[in-house]
PDB file of N, CA and C in Angstrom:
ATOM      1  N   MET A   1      40.011  29.243  -1.501  1.00  0.00           N
ATOM      2  CA  MET A   1      40.933  28.501  -2.334  1.00  0.00           C
ATOM      3  C   MET A   1      40.449  28.445  -3.789  1.00  0.00           C
ATOM      4  N   PHE A   2      39.151  28.123  -3.961  1.00  0.00           N
ATOM      5  CA  PHE A   2      38.637  28.032  -5.321  1.00  0.00           C
ATOM      6  C   PHE A   2      38.679  29.385  -6.030  1.00  0.00           C
ATOM      7  N   HIS A   3      38.536  30.452  -5.277  1.00  0.00           N
ATOM      8  CA  HIS A   3      38.606  31.766  -5.894  1.00  0.00           C
ATOM      9  C   HIS A   3      39.983  31.998  -6.504  1.00  0.00           C
ATOM     10  N   HIS A   4      41.015  31.512  -5.855  1.00  0.00           N
ATOM     11  CA  HIS A   4      42.364  31.693  -6.388  1.00  0.00           C
ATOM     12  C   HIS A   4      42.615  30.767  -7.572  1.00  0.00           C
ATOM     13  N   VAL A   5      42.036  29.583  -7.538  1.00  0.00           N
ATOM     14  CA  VAL A   5      42.261  28.621  -8.632  1.00  0.00           C
ATOM     15  C   VAL A   5      41.389  28.956  -9.839  1.00  0.00           C
ATOM     16  N   PHE A   6      40.099  29.163  -9.606  1.00  0.00           N
ATOM     17  CA  PHE A   6      39.178  29.411 -10.713  1.00  0.00           C
ATOM     18  C   PHE A   6      38.728  30.868 -10.760  1.00  0.00           C
ATOM     19  N   GLY A   7      39.575  31.758 -10.398  1.00  0.00           N
ATOM     20  CA  GLY A   7      39.254  33.180 -10.396  1.00  0.00           C
ATOM     21  C   GLY A   7      39.219  33.756 -11.804  1.00  0.00           C
ATOM     22  N   PRO A   8      39.068  35.048 -11.917  1.00  0.00           N
ATOM     23  CA  PRO A   8      38.953  35.678 -13.229  1.00  0.00           C
ATOM     24  C   PRO A   8      40.241  35.624 -14.045  1.00  0.00           C
ATOM     25  N   HIS A   9      41.380  35.357 -13.400  1.00  0.00           N
ATOM     26  CA  HIS A   9      42.631  35.301 -14.144  1.00  0.00           C
ATOM     27  C   HIS A   9      43.140  33.879 -14.314  1.00  0.00           C
ATOM     28  N   PHE A  10      42.245  32.907 -14.219  1.00  0.00           N
ATOM     29  CA  PHE A  10      42.596  31.514 -14.473  1.00  0.00           C
ATOM     30  C   PHE A  10      42.978  31.383 -15.948  1.00  0.00           C
ATOM     31  N   LEU A  11      44.121  30.829 -16.221  1.00  0.00           N
ATOM     32  CA  LEU A  11      44.676  30.703 -17.583  1.00  0.00           C
ATOM     33  C   LEU A  11      44.980  32.059 -18.213  1.00  0.00           C
ATOM     34  N   GLY A  12      45.334  33.035 -17.440  1.00  0.00           N
ATOM     35  CA  GLY A  12      45.733  34.321 -17.983  1.00  0.00           C
ATOM     36  C   GLY A  12      44.630  35.350 -17.906  1.00  0.00           C
ATOM     37  N   ALA A  13      44.871  36.453 -18.569  1.00  0.00           N
ATOM     38  CA  ALA A  13      43.899  37.541 -18.572  1.00  0.00           C
ATOM     39  C   ALA A  13      42.658  37.116 -19.354  1.00  0.00           C
ATOM     40  N   PRO A  14      41.489  37.615 -18.960  1.00  0.00           N
ATOM     41  CA  PRO A  14      40.260  37.231 -19.671  1.00  0.00           C
ATOM     42  C   PRO A  14      40.284  37.700 -21.129  1.00  0.00           C
ATOM     43  N   LEU A  15      39.787  36.837 -22.014  1.00  0.00           N
ATOM     44  CA  LEU A  15      39.701  37.203 -23.430  1.00  0.00           C
ATOM     45  C   LEU A  15      38.596  38.223 -23.659  1.00  0.00           C
ATOM     46  N   PHE A  16      37.500  38.067 -22.940  1.00  0.00           N
ATOM     47  CA  PHE A  16      36.383  39.002 -23.011  1.00  0.00           C
ATOM     48  C   PHE A  16      36.175  39.569 -21.610  1.00  0.00           C
ATOM     49  N   PRO A  17      36.179  40.861 -21.460  1.00  0.00           N
ATOM     50  CA  PRO A  17      36.001  41.454 -20.129  1.00  0.00           C
ATOM     51  C   PRO A  17      34.688  41.005 -19.493  1.00  0.00           C
ATOM     52  N   GLY A  18      34.766  40.572 -18.249  1.00  0.00           N
ATOM     53  CA  GLY A  18      33.582  40.148 -17.525  1.00  0.00           C
ATOM     54  C   GLY A  18      33.338  38.656 -17.570  1.00  0.00           C
ATOM     55  N   LEU A  19      33.967  37.925 -18.496  1.00  0.00           N
ATOM     56  CA  LEU A  19      33.797  36.476 -18.588  1.00  0.00           C
ATOM     57  C   LEU A  19      35.123  35.792 -18.267  1.00  0.00           C
ATOM     58  N   PRO A  20      35.155  35.002 -17.218  1.00  0.00           N
ATOM     59  CA  PRO A  20      36.401  34.304 -16.912  1.00  0.00           C
ATOM     60  C   PRO A  20      36.721  33.252 -17.970  1.00  0.00           C
ATOM     61  N   ASN A  21      37.997  32.956 -18.140  1.00  0.00           N
ATOM     62  CA  ASN A  21      38.422  32.023 -19.177  1.00  0.00           C
ATOM     63  C   ASN A  21      37.886  30.616 -18.951  1.00  0.00           C
ATOM     64  N   TRP A  22      37.714  30.194 -17.689  1.00  0.00           N
ATOM     65  CA  TRP A  22      37.202  28.848 -17.453  1.00  0.00           C
ATOM     66  C   TRP A  22      35.774  28.714 -17.976  1.00  0.00           C
ATOM     67  N   LEU A  23      34.976  29.785 -17.917  1.00  0.00           N
ATOM     68  CA  LEU A  23      33.632  29.748 -18.467  1.00  0.00           C
ATOM     69  C   LEU A  23      33.684  29.650 -19.990  1.00  0.00           C
ATOM     70  N   LEU A  24      34.613  30.340 -20.606  1.00  0.00           N
ATOM     71  CA  LEU A  24      34.777  30.249 -22.064  1.00  0.00           C
ATOM     72  C   LEU A  24      35.214  28.852 -22.476  1.00  0.00           C
ATOM     73  N   LEU A  25      36.064  28.225 -21.680  1.00  0.00           N
ATOM     74  CA  LEU A  25      36.490  26.852 -21.979  1.00  0.00           C
ATOM     75  C   LEU A  25      35.317  25.872 -21.892  1.00  0.00           C
ATOM     76  N   ILE A  26      34.474  26.072 -20.893  1.00  0.00           N
ATOM     77  CA  ILE A  26      33.296  25.202 -20.770  1.00  0.00           C
ATOM     78  C   ILE A  26      32.362  25.402 -21.958  1.00  0.00           C
ATOM     79  N   LEU A  27      32.118  26.648 -22.338  1.00  0.00           N
ATOM     80  CA  LEU A  27      31.258  26.921 -23.494  1.00  0.00           C
ATOM     81  C   LEU A  27      31.845  26.342 -24.783  1.00  0.00           C
ATOM     82  N   LEU A  28      33.163  26.437 -24.931  1.00  0.00           N
ATOM     83  CA  LEU A  28      33.815  25.857 -26.105  1.00  0.00           C
ATOM     84  C   LEU A  28      33.679  24.342 -26.111  1.00  0.00           C
ATOM     85  N   ALA A  29      33.836  23.708 -24.966  1.00  0.00           N
ATOM     86  CA  ALA A  29      33.706  22.256 -24.875  1.00  0.00           C
ATOM     87  C   ALA A  29      32.286  21.809 -25.210  1.00  0.00           C
ATOM     88  N   VAL A  30      31.286  22.535 -24.722  1.00  0.00           N
ATOM     89  CA  VAL A  30      29.892  22.192 -25.021  1.00  0.00           C
ATOM     90  C   VAL A  30      29.606  22.378 -26.509  1.00  0.00           C
ATOM     91  N   ALA A  31      30.118  23.434 -27.100  1.00  0.00           N
ATOM     92  CA  ALA A  31      29.897  23.672 -28.529  1.00  0.00           C
ATOM     93  C   ALA A  31      30.543  22.575 -29.371  1.00  0.00           C
ATOM     94  N   LEU A  32      31.756  22.179 -29.015  1.00  0.00           N
ATOM     95  CA  LEU A  32      32.417  21.104 -29.759  1.00  0.00           C
ATOM     96  C   LEU A  32      31.688  19.778 -29.575  1.00  0.00           C
ATOM     97  N   TRP A  33      31.254  19.497 -28.349  1.00  0.00           N
ATOM     98  CA  TRP A  33      30.511  18.267 -28.095  1.00  0.00           C
ATOM     99  C   TRP A  33      29.227  18.245 -28.927  1.00  0.00           C
ATOM    100  N   TYR A  34      28.515  19.357 -28.970  1.00  0.00           N
ATOM    101  CA  TYR A  34      27.276  19.432 -29.744  1.00  0.00           C
ATOM    102  C   TYR A  34      27.561  19.265 -31.237  1.00  0.00           C
ATOM    103  N   PHE A  35      28.586  19.961 -31.733  1.00  0.00           N
ATOM    104  CA  PHE A  35      28.901  19.906 -33.158  1.00  0.00           C
ATOM    105  C   PHE A  35      29.295  18.507 -33.586  1.00  0.00           C
ATOM    106  N   PHE A  36      30.214  17.887 -32.882  1.00  0.00           N
ATOM    107  CA  PHE A  36      30.676  16.553 -33.279  1.00  0.00           C
ATOM    108  C   PHE A  36      29.627  15.490 -32.990  1.00  0.00           C
ATOM    109  N   GLY A  37      28.848  15.652 -31.962  1.00  0.00           N
ATOM    110  CA  GLY A  37      27.761  14.715 -31.692  1.00  0.00           C
ATOM    111  C   GLY A  37      26.681  14.807 -32.738  1.00  0.00           C
ATOM    112  N   ARG A  38      26.415  15.999 -33.206  1.00  0.00           N
ATOM    113  CA  ARG A  38      25.391  16.205 -34.233  1.00  0.00           C
ATOM    114  C   ARG A  38      25.850  15.640 -35.574  1.00  0.00           C
ATOM    115  N   SER A  39      27.111  15.825 -35.921  1.00  0.00           N
ATOM    116  CA  SER A  39      27.585  15.324 -37.211  1.00  0.00           C
ATOM    117  C   SER A  39      27.616  13.799 -37.229  1.00  0.00           C
ATOM    118  N   GLU A  40      27.926  13.148 -36.105  1.00  0.00           N
ATOM    119  CA  GLU A  40      27.897  11.689 -36.055  1.00  0.00           C
ATOM    120  C   GLU A  40      26.473  11.181 -36.189  1.00  0.00           C
ATOM    121  N   GLN A  41      25.526  11.879 -35.591  1.00  0.00           N
ATOM    122  CA  GLN A  41      24.137  11.458 -35.656  1.00  0.00           C
ATOM    123  C   GLN A  41      23.600  11.561 -37.077  1.00  0.00           C
ATOM    124  N   THR A  42      23.928  12.626 -37.789  1.00  0.00           N
ATOM    125  CA  THR A  42      23.421  12.787 -39.143  1.00  0.00           C
ATOM    126  C   THR A  42      24.093  11.828 -40.112  1.00  0.00           C
ATOM    127  N   GLN A  43      25.315  11.415 -39.830  1.00  0.00           N
ATOM    128  CA  GLN A  43      25.982  10.472 -40.719  1.00  0.00           C
ATOM    129  C   GLN A  43      25.437   9.072 -40.556  1.00  0.00           C
ATOM    130  N   THR A  44      24.997   8.698 -39.367  1.00  0.00           N
ATOM    131  CA  THR A  44      24.528   7.341 -39.145  1.00  0.00           C
ATOM    132  C   THR A  44      23.087   7.136 -39.560  1.00  0.00           C
ATOM    133  N   GLU A  45      22.274   8.203 -39.602  1.00  0.00           N
ATOM    134  CA  GLU A  45      20.886   8.063 -39.987  1.00  0.00           C
ATOM    135  C   GLU A  45      20.766   8.063 -41.508  1.00  0.00           C
ATOM    136  N   PRO A  46      20.079   7.069 -42.073  1.00  0.00           N
ATOM    137  CA  PRO A  46      19.889   7.064 -43.518  1.00  0.00           C
ATOM    138  C   PRO A  46      18.886   8.129 -43.934  1.00  0.00           C
ATOM    139  N   SER A  47      19.066   8.671 -45.121  1.00  0.00           N
ATOM    140  CA  SER A  47      18.151   9.700 -45.587  1.00  0.00           C
ATOM    141  C   SER A  47      16.800   9.109 -45.965  1.00  0.00           C
ATOM    142  N   ALA A  48      16.802   7.889 -46.487  1.00  0.00           N
ATOM    143  CA  ALA A  48      15.566   7.208 -46.826  1.00  0.00           C
ATOM    144  C   ALA A  48      15.735   5.735 -46.502  1.00  0.00           C
ATOM    145  N   PRO A  49      14.704   5.092 -45.983  1.00  0.00           N
ATOM    146  CA  PRO A  49      14.830   3.680 -45.667  1.00  0.00           C
ATOM    147  C   PRO A  49      15.019   2.844 -46.923  1.00  0.00           C
ATOM    148  N   GLN A  50      15.788   1.804 -46.784  1.00  0.00           N
ATOM    149  CA  GLN A  50      16.045   0.903 -47.906  1.00  0.00           C
ATOM    150  C   GLN A  50      14.937  -0.139 -47.971  1.00  0.00           C
ATOM    151  N   ALA A  51      14.753  -0.699 -49.149  1.00  0.00           N
ATOM    152  CA  ALA A  51      13.728  -1.716 -49.337  1.00  0.00           C
ATOM    153  C   ALA A  51      14.106  -2.973 -48.561  1.00  0.00           C
ATOM    154  N   GLY A  52      13.088  -3.683 -48.121  1.00  0.00           N
ATOM    155  CA  GLY A  52      13.335  -4.915 -47.370  1.00  0.00           C
ATOM    156  C   GLY A  52      13.461  -4.625 -45.899  1.00  0.00           C
ATOM    157  N   GLY A  53      13.591  -5.671 -45.134  1.00  0.00           N
ATOM    158  CA  GLY A  53      13.759  -5.495 -43.700  1.00  0.00           C
ATOM    159  C   GLY A  53      12.574  -6.053 -42.948  1.00  0.00           C
ATOM    160  N   GLN A  54      12.771  -6.254 -41.683  1.00  0.00           N
ATOM    161  CA  GLN A  54      11.743  -6.831 -40.838  1.00  0.00           C
ATOM    162  C   GLN A  54      11.443  -5.892 -39.685  1.00  0.00           C
ATOM    163  N   GLY A  55      10.321  -6.103 -39.069  1.00  0.00           N
ATOM    164  CA  GLY A  55       9.979  -5.380 -37.857  1.00  0.00           C
ATOM    165  C   GLY A  55       9.774  -3.896 -38.072  1.00  0.00           C
ATOM    166  N   GLU A  56      10.400  -3.124 -37.207  1.00  0.00           N
ATOM    167  CA  GLU A  56      10.210  -1.675 -37.217  1.00  0.00           C
ATOM    168  C   GLU A  56      10.731  -1.036 -38.496  1.00  0.00           C
ATOM    169  N   SER A  57      11.865  -1.506 -39.014  1.00  0.00           N
ATOM    170  CA  SER A  57      12.392  -0.924 -40.247  1.00  0.00           C
ATOM    171  C   SER A  57      11.492  -1.253 -41.432  1.00  0.00           C
ATOM    172  N   GLY A  58      10.854  -2.424 -41.413  1.00  0.00           N
ATOM    173  CA  GLY A  58       9.910  -2.780 -42.473  1.00  0.00           C
ATOM    174  C   GLY A  58       8.703  -1.860 -42.472  1.00  0.00           C
ATOM    175  N   LYS A  59       8.249  -1.482 -41.273  1.00  0.00           N
ATOM    176  CA  LYS A  59       7.129  -0.552 -41.168  1.00  0.00           C
ATOM    177  C   LYS A  59       7.512   0.816 -41.702  1.00  0.00           C
ATOM    178  N   LYS A  60       8.747   1.228 -41.417  1.00  0.00           N
ATOM    179  CA  LYS A  60       9.207   2.525 -41.907  1.00  0.00           C
ATOM    180  C   LYS A  60       9.277   2.535 -43.431  1.00  0.00           C
ATOM    181  N   VAL A  61       9.744   1.445 -44.013  1.00  0.00           N
ATOM    182  CA  VAL A  61       9.829   1.358 -45.467  1.00  0.00           C
ATOM    183  C   VAL A  61       8.436   1.409 -46.068  1.00  0.00           C
ATOM    184  N   GLU A  62       7.502   0.703 -45.439  1.00  0.00           N
ATOM    185  CA  GLU A  62       6.131   0.693 -45.935  1.00  0.00           C
ATOM    186  C   GLU A  62       5.506   2.084 -45.846  1.00  0.00           C
ATOM    187  N   GLU A  63       5.719   2.779 -44.722  1.00  0.00           N
ATOM    188  CA  GLU A  63       5.207   4.141 -44.576  1.00  0.00           C
ATOM    189  C   GLU A  63       5.848   5.070 -45.597  1.00  0.00           C
ATOM    190  N   TYR A  64       7.133   4.887 -45.833  1.00  0.00           N
ATOM    191  CA  TYR A  64       7.841   5.724 -46.792  1.00  0.00           C
ATOM    192  C   TYR A  64       7.268   5.546 -48.196  1.00  0.00           C
ATOM    193  N   THR A  65       7.034   4.308 -48.592  1.00  0.00           N
ATOM    194  CA  THR A  65       6.487   4.079 -49.929  1.00  0.00           C
ATOM    195  C   THR A  65       5.061   4.607 -50.032  1.00  0.00           C
ATOM    196  N   GLU A  66       4.277   4.451 -48.958  1.00  0.00           N
ATOM    197  CA  GLU A  66       2.921   4.997 -48.981  1.00  0.00           C
ATOM    198  C   GLU A  66       2.933   6.515 -49.107  1.00  0.00           C
ATOM    199  N   LEU A  67       3.837   7.150 -48.395  1.00  0.00           N
ATOM    200  CA  LEU A  67       3.933   8.604 -48.485  1.00  0.00           C
ATOM    201  C   LEU A  67       4.369   9.047 -49.874  1.00  0.00           C
ATOM    202  N   ARG A  68       5.289   8.319 -50.477  1.00  0.00           N
ATOM    203  CA  ARG A  68       5.721   8.656 -51.839  1.00  0.00           C
ATOM    204  C   ARG A  68       4.555   8.526 -52.819  1.00  0.00           C
ATOM    205  N   GLN A  69       3.763   7.473 -52.678  1.00  0.00           N
ATOM    206  CA  GLN A  69       2.605   7.293 -53.552  1.00  0.00           C
ATOM    207  C   GLN A  69       1.596   8.417 -53.349  1.00  0.00           C
ATOM    208  N   GLU A  70       1.376   8.818 -52.110  1.00  0.00           N
ATOM    209  CA  GLU A  70       0.457   9.909 -51.812  1.00  0.00           C
ATOM    210  C   GLU A  70       0.957  11.224 -52.422  1.00  0.00           C
ATOM    211  N   ILE A  71       2.255  11.456 -52.358  1.00  0.00           N
ATOM    212  CA  ILE A  71       2.826  12.668 -52.951  1.00  0.00           C
ATOM    213  C   ILE A  71       2.615  12.674 -54.459  1.00  0.00           C
ATOM    214  N   GLU A  72       2.854  11.541 -55.108  1.00  0.00           N
ATOM    215  CA  GLU A  72       2.655  11.465 -56.562  1.00  0.00           C
ATOM    216  C   GLU A  72       1.185  11.677 -56.928  1.00  0.00           C
ATOM    217  N   ARG A  73       0.274  11.116 -56.138  1.00  0.00           N
ATOM    218  CA  ARG A  73      -1.152  11.293 -56.399  1.00  0.00           C
ATOM    219  C   ARG A  73      -1.541  12.765 -56.242  1.00  0.00           C
ATOM    220  N   LEU A  74      -1.025  13.408 -55.205  1.00  0.00           N
ATOM    221  CA  LEU A  74      -1.342  14.821 -54.990  1.00  0.00           C
ATOM    222  C   LEU A  74      -0.744  15.711 -56.076  1.00  0.00           C
ATOM    223  N   ARG A  75       0.415  15.361 -56.565  1.00  0.00           N
ATOM    224  CA  ARG A  75       1.000  16.144 -57.671  1.00  0.00           C
ATOM    225  C   ARG A  75       0.144  16.044 -58.921  1.00  0.00           C
ATOM    226  N   ALA A  76      -0.321  14.832 -59.229  1.00  0.00           N
ATOM    227  CA  ALA A  76      -1.178  14.654 -60.405  1.00  0.00           C
ATOM    228  C   ALA A  76      -2.489  15.424 -60.223  1.00  0.00           C
ATOM    229  N   GLU A  77      -3.065  15.361 -59.023  1.00  0.00           N
ATOM    230  CA  GLU A  77      -4.299  16.080 -58.738  1.00  0.00           C
ATOM    231  C   GLU A  77      -4.087  17.592 -58.834  1.00  0.00           C
ATOM    232  N   ASN A  78      -2.960  18.058 -58.357  1.00  0.00           N
ATOM    233  CA  ASN A  78      -2.646  19.480 -58.422  1.00  0.00           C
ATOM    234  C   ASN A  78      -2.520  19.936 -59.877  1.00  0.00           C
ATOM    235  N   LYS A  79      -1.900  19.104 -60.696  1.00  0.00           N
ATOM    236  CA  LYS A  79      -1.745  19.442 -62.113  1.00  0.00           C
ATOM    237  C   LYS A  79      -3.113  19.559 -62.788  1.00  0.00           C
ATOM    238  N   LEU A  80      -4.002  18.628 -62.485  1.00  0.00           N
ATOM    239  CA  LEU A  80      -5.345  18.679 -63.067  1.00  0.00           C
ATOM    240  C   LEU A  80      -6.113  19.915 -62.582  1.00  0.00           C
ATOM    241  N   LEU A  81      -5.986  20.230 -61.316  1.00  0.00           N
ATOM    242  CA  LEU A  81      -6.675  21.412 -60.796  1.00  0.00           C
ATOM    243  C   LEU A  81      -6.139  22.698 -61.419  1.00  0.00           C
ATOM    244  N   GLN A  82      -4.837  22.753 -61.666  1.00  0.00           N
ATOM    245  CA  GLN A  82      -4.272  23.929 -62.324  1.00  0.00           C
ATOM    246  C   GLN A  82      -4.803  24.057 -63.747  1.00  0.00           C
ATOM    247  N   GLN A  83      -4.946  22.935 -64.443  1.00  0.00           N
ATOM    248  CA  GLN A  83      -5.491  22.978 -65.801  1.00  0.00           C
ATOM    249  C   GLN A  83      -6.939  23.459 -65.779  1.00  0.00           C
ATOM    250  N   LEU A  84      -7.727  22.968 -64.830  1.00  0.00           N
ATOM    251  CA  LEU A  84      -9.119  23.423 -64.714  1.00  0.00           C
ATOM    252  C   LEU A  84      -9.189  24.910 -64.399  1.00  0.00           C
ATOM    253  N   LEU A  85      -8.319  25.385 -63.546  1.00  0.00           N
ATOM    254  CA  LEU A  85      -8.292  26.797 -63.208  1.00  0.00           C
ATOM    255  C   LEU A  85      -7.945  27.648 -64.417  1.00  0.00           C
ATOM    256  N   GLU A  86      -6.985  27.193 -65.203  1.00  0.00           N
ATOM    257  CA  GLU A  86      -6.612  27.927 -66.419  1.00  0.00           C
ATOM    258  C   GLU A  86      -7.780  27.982 -67.405  1.00  0.00           C
ATOM    259  N   LYS A  87      -8.517  26.888 -67.537  1.00  0.00           N
ATOM    260  CA  LYS A  87      -9.679  26.860 -68.436  1.00  0.00           C
ATOM    261  C   LYS A  87     -10.751  27.841 -67.945  1.00  0.00           C
ATOM    262  N   GLU A  88     -10.993  27.877 -66.645  1.00  0.00           N
ATOM    263  CA  GLU A  88     -11.985  28.783 -66.083  1.00  0.00           C
ATOM    264  C   GLU A  88     -11.569  30.246 -66.267  1.00  0.00           C
ATOM    265  N   LEU A  89     -10.294  30.515 -66.132  1.00  0.00           N
ATOM    266  CA  LEU A  89      -9.806  31.888 -66.300  1.00  0.00           C
ATOM    267  C   LEU A  89      -9.908  32.313 -67.755  1.00  0.00           C
ATOM    268  N   ARG A  90      -9.717  31.395 -68.676  1.00  0.00           N
ATOM    269  CA  ARG A  90      -9.827  31.733 -70.107  1.00  0.00           C
ATOM    270  C   ARG A  90     -11.268  32.028 -70.495  1.00  0.00           C
ATOM    271  N   LYS A  91     -12.220  31.334 -69.872  1.00  0.00           N
ATOM    272  CA  LYS A  91     -13.637  31.540 -70.170  1.00  0.00           C
ATOM    273  C   LYS A  91     -14.094  32.936 -69.734  1.00  0.00           C
ATOM    274  N   GLN A  92     -13.531  33.438 -68.672  1.00  0.00           N
ATOM    275  CA  GLN A  92     -13.966  34.743 -68.143  1.00  0.00           C
ATOM    276  C   GLN A  92     -13.317  35.814 -68.891  1.00  0.00           C
TER     277      GLN A  92
END
């Protein structure tokens, strides 16, 4: 019975030879579910934590600010190292 219902000609002739249309419908449904589920997830997550907050979000804000300070410190250090390298190259 299932062979007649979900056979290779379910919903007409196959769009791609060798793949029944019901399999293509399942793949399309999974792709749409993934796409729309992914876009909702990215819209709800903030790109950067906002200042203030308690508990877990407060820890995230604190970590974020610490990381930003570390990045600025490393940029300044990198700039100084590049200047030292340029001075050494000029001496040689």
